[in-house]
PDB file of C-alpha atoms in Angstrom:
ATOM      1  CA  MET A1224     -83.594  30.634  26.476  1.00 66.00           C
ATOM      2  CA  GLY A1225     -80.940  33.067  23.921  1.00 87.00           C
ATOM      3  CA  ILE A1226     -80.611  29.659  21.720  1.00 91.00           C
ATOM      4  CA  VAL A1227     -84.500  29.073  21.475  1.00 94.00           C
ATOM      5  CA  ASP A1228     -84.603  32.525  20.358  1.00 93.00           C
ATOM      6  CA  SER A1229     -81.410  32.817  17.651  1.00 95.00           C
ATOM      7  CA  SER A1230     -82.454  29.406  16.807  1.00 96.00           C
ATOM      8  CA  PHE A1231     -83.882  30.262  13.223  1.00 96.00           C
ATOM      9  CA  ASP A1232     -80.911  32.423  12.397  1.00 96.00           C
ATOM     10  CA  ASN A1233     -79.038  30.165  10.077  1.00 97.00           C
ATOM     11  CA  GLY A1234     -81.582  28.111   8.740  1.00 96.00           C
ATOM     12  CA  THR A1235     -84.606  25.719  10.241  1.00 97.00           C
ATOM     13  CA  PRO A1236     -84.136  24.046  13.681  1.00 98.00           C
ATOM     14  CA  ILE A1237     -85.526  20.698  15.149  1.00 98.00           C
ATOM     15  CA  TRP A1238     -88.014  20.522  18.224  1.00 97.00           C
ATOM     16  CA  LEU A1239     -89.382  17.981  20.466  1.00 97.00           C
ATOM     17  CA  TYR A1240     -90.908  18.415  22.833  1.00 94.00           C
ATOM     18  CA  THR A1241     -92.249  16.017  25.986  1.00 93.00           C
ATOM     19  CA  ASP A1242     -93.694  16.501  28.979  1.00 92.00           C
ATOM     20  CA  ASP A1243     -90.388  15.390  30.696  1.00 94.00           C
ATOM     21  CA  TYR A1244     -87.619  17.272  28.907  1.00 95.00           C
ATOM     22  CA  ILE A1245     -86.809  19.720  25.501  1.00 96.00           C
ATOM     23  CA  PHE A1246     -84.460  18.018  22.603  1.00 97.00           C
ATOM     24  CA  GLY A1247     -83.562  20.363  20.098  1.00 97.00           C
ATOM     25  CA  MET A1248     -80.983  21.207  17.193  1.00 98.00           C
ATOM     26  CA  VAL A1249     -80.140  23.791  15.898  1.00 98.00           C
ATOM     27  CA  PRO A1250     -77.826  24.692  13.150  1.00 98.00           C
ATOM     28  CA  VAL A1251     -74.487  26.695  13.585  1.00 97.00           C
ATOM     29  CA  ASP A1252     -73.730  27.893  10.219  1.00 97.00           C
ATOM     30  CA  ALA A1253     -75.588  28.560   7.537  1.00 95.00           C
ATOM     31  CA  ASN A1254     -74.050  25.523   5.094  1.00 95.00           C
ATOM     32  CA  GLY A1255     -75.297  23.206   8.332  1.00 96.00           C
ATOM     33  CA  ASN A1256     -71.678  21.506   8.580  1.00 98.00           C
ATOM     34  CA  ARG A1257     -72.295  21.936  12.777  1.00 98.00           C
ATOM     35  CA  TRP A1258     -74.920  21.947  14.525  1.00 98.00           C
ATOM     36  CA  LYS A1259     -75.910  22.479  18.944  1.00 98.00           C
ATOM     37  CA  GLU A1260     -77.830  19.878  20.058  1.00 98.00           C
ATOM     38  CA  VAL A1261     -80.055  21.079  23.204  1.00 97.00           C
ATOM     39  CA  SER A1262     -81.552  19.210  26.595  1.00 96.00           C
ATOM     40  CA  PHE A1263     -83.146  20.385  28.785  1.00 94.00           C
ATOM     41  CA  THR A1264     -83.942  18.303  31.129  1.00 94.00           C
ATOM     42  CA  PHE A1265     -87.222  19.618  33.085  1.00 92.00           C
ATOM     43  CA  GLU A1266     -87.315  17.390  36.421  1.00 90.00           C
ATOM     44  CA  GLU A1267     -83.060  18.039  36.844  1.00 88.00           C
ATOM     45  CA  LYS A1268     -82.426  20.986  39.473  1.00 87.00           C
ATOM     46  CA  ASP A1269     -78.399  20.512  39.489  1.00 90.00           C
ATOM     47  CA  GLU A1270     -77.828  20.976  35.278  1.00 91.00           C
ATOM     48  CA  PRO A1271     -81.339  20.828  33.607  1.00 94.00           C
ATOM     49  CA  LEU A1272     -80.008  22.724  30.050  1.00 94.00           C
ATOM     50  CA  TYR A1273     -77.154  21.020  28.345  1.00 95.00           C
ATOM     51  CA  VAL A1274     -75.335  21.847  25.357  1.00 96.00           C
ATOM     52  CA  THR A1275     -73.055  20.768  22.763  1.00 97.00           C
ATOM     53  CA  GLU A1276     -71.922  21.070  19.060  1.00 98.00           C
ATOM     54  CA  ARG A1277     -71.057  18.262  16.845  1.00 98.00           C
ATOM     55  CA  ASP A1278     -71.211  18.285  12.668  1.00 98.00           C
ATOM     56  CA  ALA A1279     -73.912  17.339  10.449  1.00 98.00           C
ATOM     57  CA  GLU A1280     -73.359  13.125  10.150  1.00 97.00           C
ATOM     58  CA  LEU A1281     -72.500  12.526  14.225  1.00 98.00           C
ATOM     59  CA  SER A1282     -76.226  15.157  15.070  1.00 98.00           C
ATOM     60  CA  PHE A1283     -77.717  12.950  12.730  1.00 98.00           C
ATOM     61  CA  GLN A1284     -77.084   9.477  14.572  1.00 97.00           C
ATOM     62  CA  PHE A1285     -77.942  11.588  17.487  1.00 97.00           C
ATOM     63  CA  LEU A1286     -81.344  13.701  16.331  1.00 98.00           C
ATOM     64  CA  LEU A1287     -82.239   9.987  14.735  1.00 97.00           C
ATOM     65  CA  GLU A1288     -81.839   8.046  17.978  1.00 97.00           C
ATOM     66  CA  GLU A1289     -83.399  10.447  19.952  1.00 96.00           C
ATOM     67  CA  VAL A1290     -86.645  10.157  17.350  1.00 97.00           C
ATOM     68  CA  GLU A1291     -86.229   6.677  17.383  1.00 95.00           C
ATOM     69  CA  LYS A1292     -85.545   5.650  21.772  1.00 94.00           C
ATOM     70  CA  GLY A1293     -86.419   9.201  22.792  1.00 94.00           C
ATOM     71  CA  VAL A1294     -89.877  10.339  21.844  1.00 95.00           C
ATOM     72  CA  SER A1295     -90.537   7.533  20.635  1.00 94.00           C
ATOM     73  CA  PHE A1296     -91.213   6.521  23.808  1.00 94.00           C
ATOM     74  CA  TYR A1297     -93.371   9.490  24.897  1.00 96.00           C
ATOM     75  CA  VAL A1298     -95.534   8.992  20.887  1.00 96.00           C
ATOM     76  CA  GLU A1299     -97.881   6.086  21.773  1.00 93.00           C
ATOM     77  CA  ASP A1300     -98.408   6.039  17.599  1.00 97.00           C
ATOM     78  CA  LEU A1301     -94.823   7.570  16.228  1.00 97.00           C
ATOM     79  CA  ASN A1302     -94.495   5.070  13.247  1.00 97.00           C
ATOM     80  CA  VAL A1303     -90.042   4.617  13.376  1.00 96.00           C
ATOM     81  CA  LEU A1304     -90.176   1.975  10.493  1.00 97.00           C
ATOM     82  CA  LEU A1305     -91.548   4.820   8.508  1.00 97.00           C
ATOM     83  CA  ILE A1306     -88.713   6.923   9.699  1.00 97.00           C
ATOM     84  CA  LYS A1307     -86.359   4.678   9.661  1.00 97.00           C
ATOM     85  CA  ASP A1308     -86.898   3.858   5.860  1.00 98.00           C
ATOM     86  CA  PHE A1309     -87.274   7.659   5.451  1.00 98.00           C
ATOM     87  CA  ALA A1310     -83.490   8.514   7.077  1.00 97.00           C
ATOM     88  CA  ASP A1311     -82.172   4.880   5.807  1.00 98.00           C
ATOM     89  CA  SER A1312     -83.506   6.688   1.707  1.00 98.00           C
ATOM     90  CA  LEU A1313     -80.226   9.753   2.892  1.00 98.00           C
ATOM     91  CA  GLU A1314     -78.089   7.144   2.852  1.00 96.00           C
ATOM     92  CA  GLY A1315     -74.655   8.782   0.429  1.00 97.00           C
ATOM     93  CA  LYS A1316     -75.715  12.463   1.026  1.00 98.00           C
ATOM     94  CA  PRO A1317     -73.477  15.029   3.239  1.00 98.00           C
ATOM     95  CA  GLY A1318     -74.494  15.462   6.855  1.00 97.00           C
ATOM     96  CA  PRO A1319     -75.752  18.684   6.584  1.00 98.00           C
ATOM     97  CA  GLU A1320     -78.023  17.437   3.777  1.00 98.00           C
ATOM     98  CA  LYS A1321     -79.185  14.454   5.544  1.00 98.00           C
ATOM     99  CA  MET A1322     -80.168  16.885   8.806  1.00 98.00           C
ATOM    100  CA  ASN A1323     -81.880  19.155   6.124  1.00 97.00           C
ATOM    101  CA  SER A1324     -83.283  16.970   4.959  1.00 98.00           C
ATOM    102  CA  PHE A1325     -85.035  15.154   7.338  1.00 98.00           C
ATOM    103  CA  ILE A1326     -85.580  17.658   9.808  1.00 98.00           C
ATOM    104  CA  SER A1327     -88.433  19.250   6.678  1.00 97.00           C
ATOM    105  CA  GLU A1328     -89.276  15.922   6.395  1.00 98.00           C
ATOM    106  CA  LEU A1329     -89.973  15.544  10.602  1.00 97.00           C
ATOM    107  CA  ILE A1330     -91.585  18.995   9.964  1.00 97.00           C
ATOM    108  CA  GLN A1331     -93.710  18.700   7.039  1.00 97.00           C
ATOM    109  CA  ASN A1332     -95.019  15.361   6.530  1.00 97.00           C
ATOM    110  CA  SER A1333     -95.259  14.580  10.756  1.00 95.00           C
ATOM    111  CA  SER A1334     -98.963  13.546  10.270  1.00 96.00           C
ATOM    112  CA  LYS A1335     -97.163  10.859   8.140  1.00 97.00           C
ATOM    113  CA  TYR A1336     -95.514   9.107  11.040  1.00 97.00           C
ATOM    114  CA  SER A1337     -97.469  10.471  13.828  1.00 97.00           C
ATOM    115  CA  SER A1338    -101.259  12.116  14.515  1.00 96.00           C
ATOM    116  CA  ASN A1339     -99.614  14.072  17.611  1.00 93.00           C
ATOM    117  CA  LEU A1340     -95.545  14.752  16.379  1.00 95.00           C
ATOM    118  CA  PRO A1341     -95.141  16.924  19.914  1.00 94.00           C
ATOM    119  CA  ILE A1342     -92.333  19.286  17.504  1.00 96.00           C
ATOM    120  CA  VAL A1343     -92.013  23.033  16.656  1.00 95.00           C
ATOM    121  CA  ARG A1344     -93.023  23.622  12.913  1.00 94.00           C
ATOM    122  CA  ASN A1345     -92.475  27.702  12.662  1.00 94.00           C
ATOM    123  CA  LYS A1346     -90.672  30.312  14.599  1.00 94.00           C
ATOM    124  CA  ASP A1347     -94.122  32.128  15.645  1.00 93.00           C
ATOM    125  CA  GLU A1348     -94.114  28.477  16.995  1.00 93.00           C
ATOM    126  CA  LEU A1349     -91.299  29.311  19.639  1.00 93.00           C
ATOM    127  CA  GLY A1350     -93.436  30.694  22.206  1.00 89.00           C
ATOM    128  CA  SER A1351     -95.116  27.450  22.710  1.00 84.00           C
ATOM    129  CA  LEU A1352     -91.730  25.767  23.109  1.00 86.00           C
ATOM    130  CA  LYS A1353     -90.311  28.500  25.519  1.00 84.00           C
ATOM    131  CA  SER A1354     -93.542  28.480  27.750  1.00 85.00           C
ATOM    132  CA  LYS A1355     -92.917  25.135  28.934  1.00 82.00           C
ATOM    133  CA  VAL A1356     -89.933  26.177  30.957  1.00 76.00           C
TER     134      VAL A1356
END
């Protein structure tokens, strides 16, 4: 998966994984103005890989929805209210700053939101992500 291998080239991506799928947001440019959304659904036979590109503001909305509604379905102790509170604290900031701050918060302080958040924290953990595909 070339997207995974190059995902840290323009900044810090977010990779979340469950038993059914992998979800990622990868910065397309170093400023974080555009992001590539990647999802890989394990059981999907025809088109398991879905990739689209959006601006940072819209990407932030999709990322927030994925964490609140998608990942929370798989992670029983995910504190969605705390996540929403953090997201609300970013209100009024530019899209790239929202994306980078939110991703950094989830990676650095994942235990604050869940005892077992299925997230890739750094480039060294990409191998475990690729082994799922």
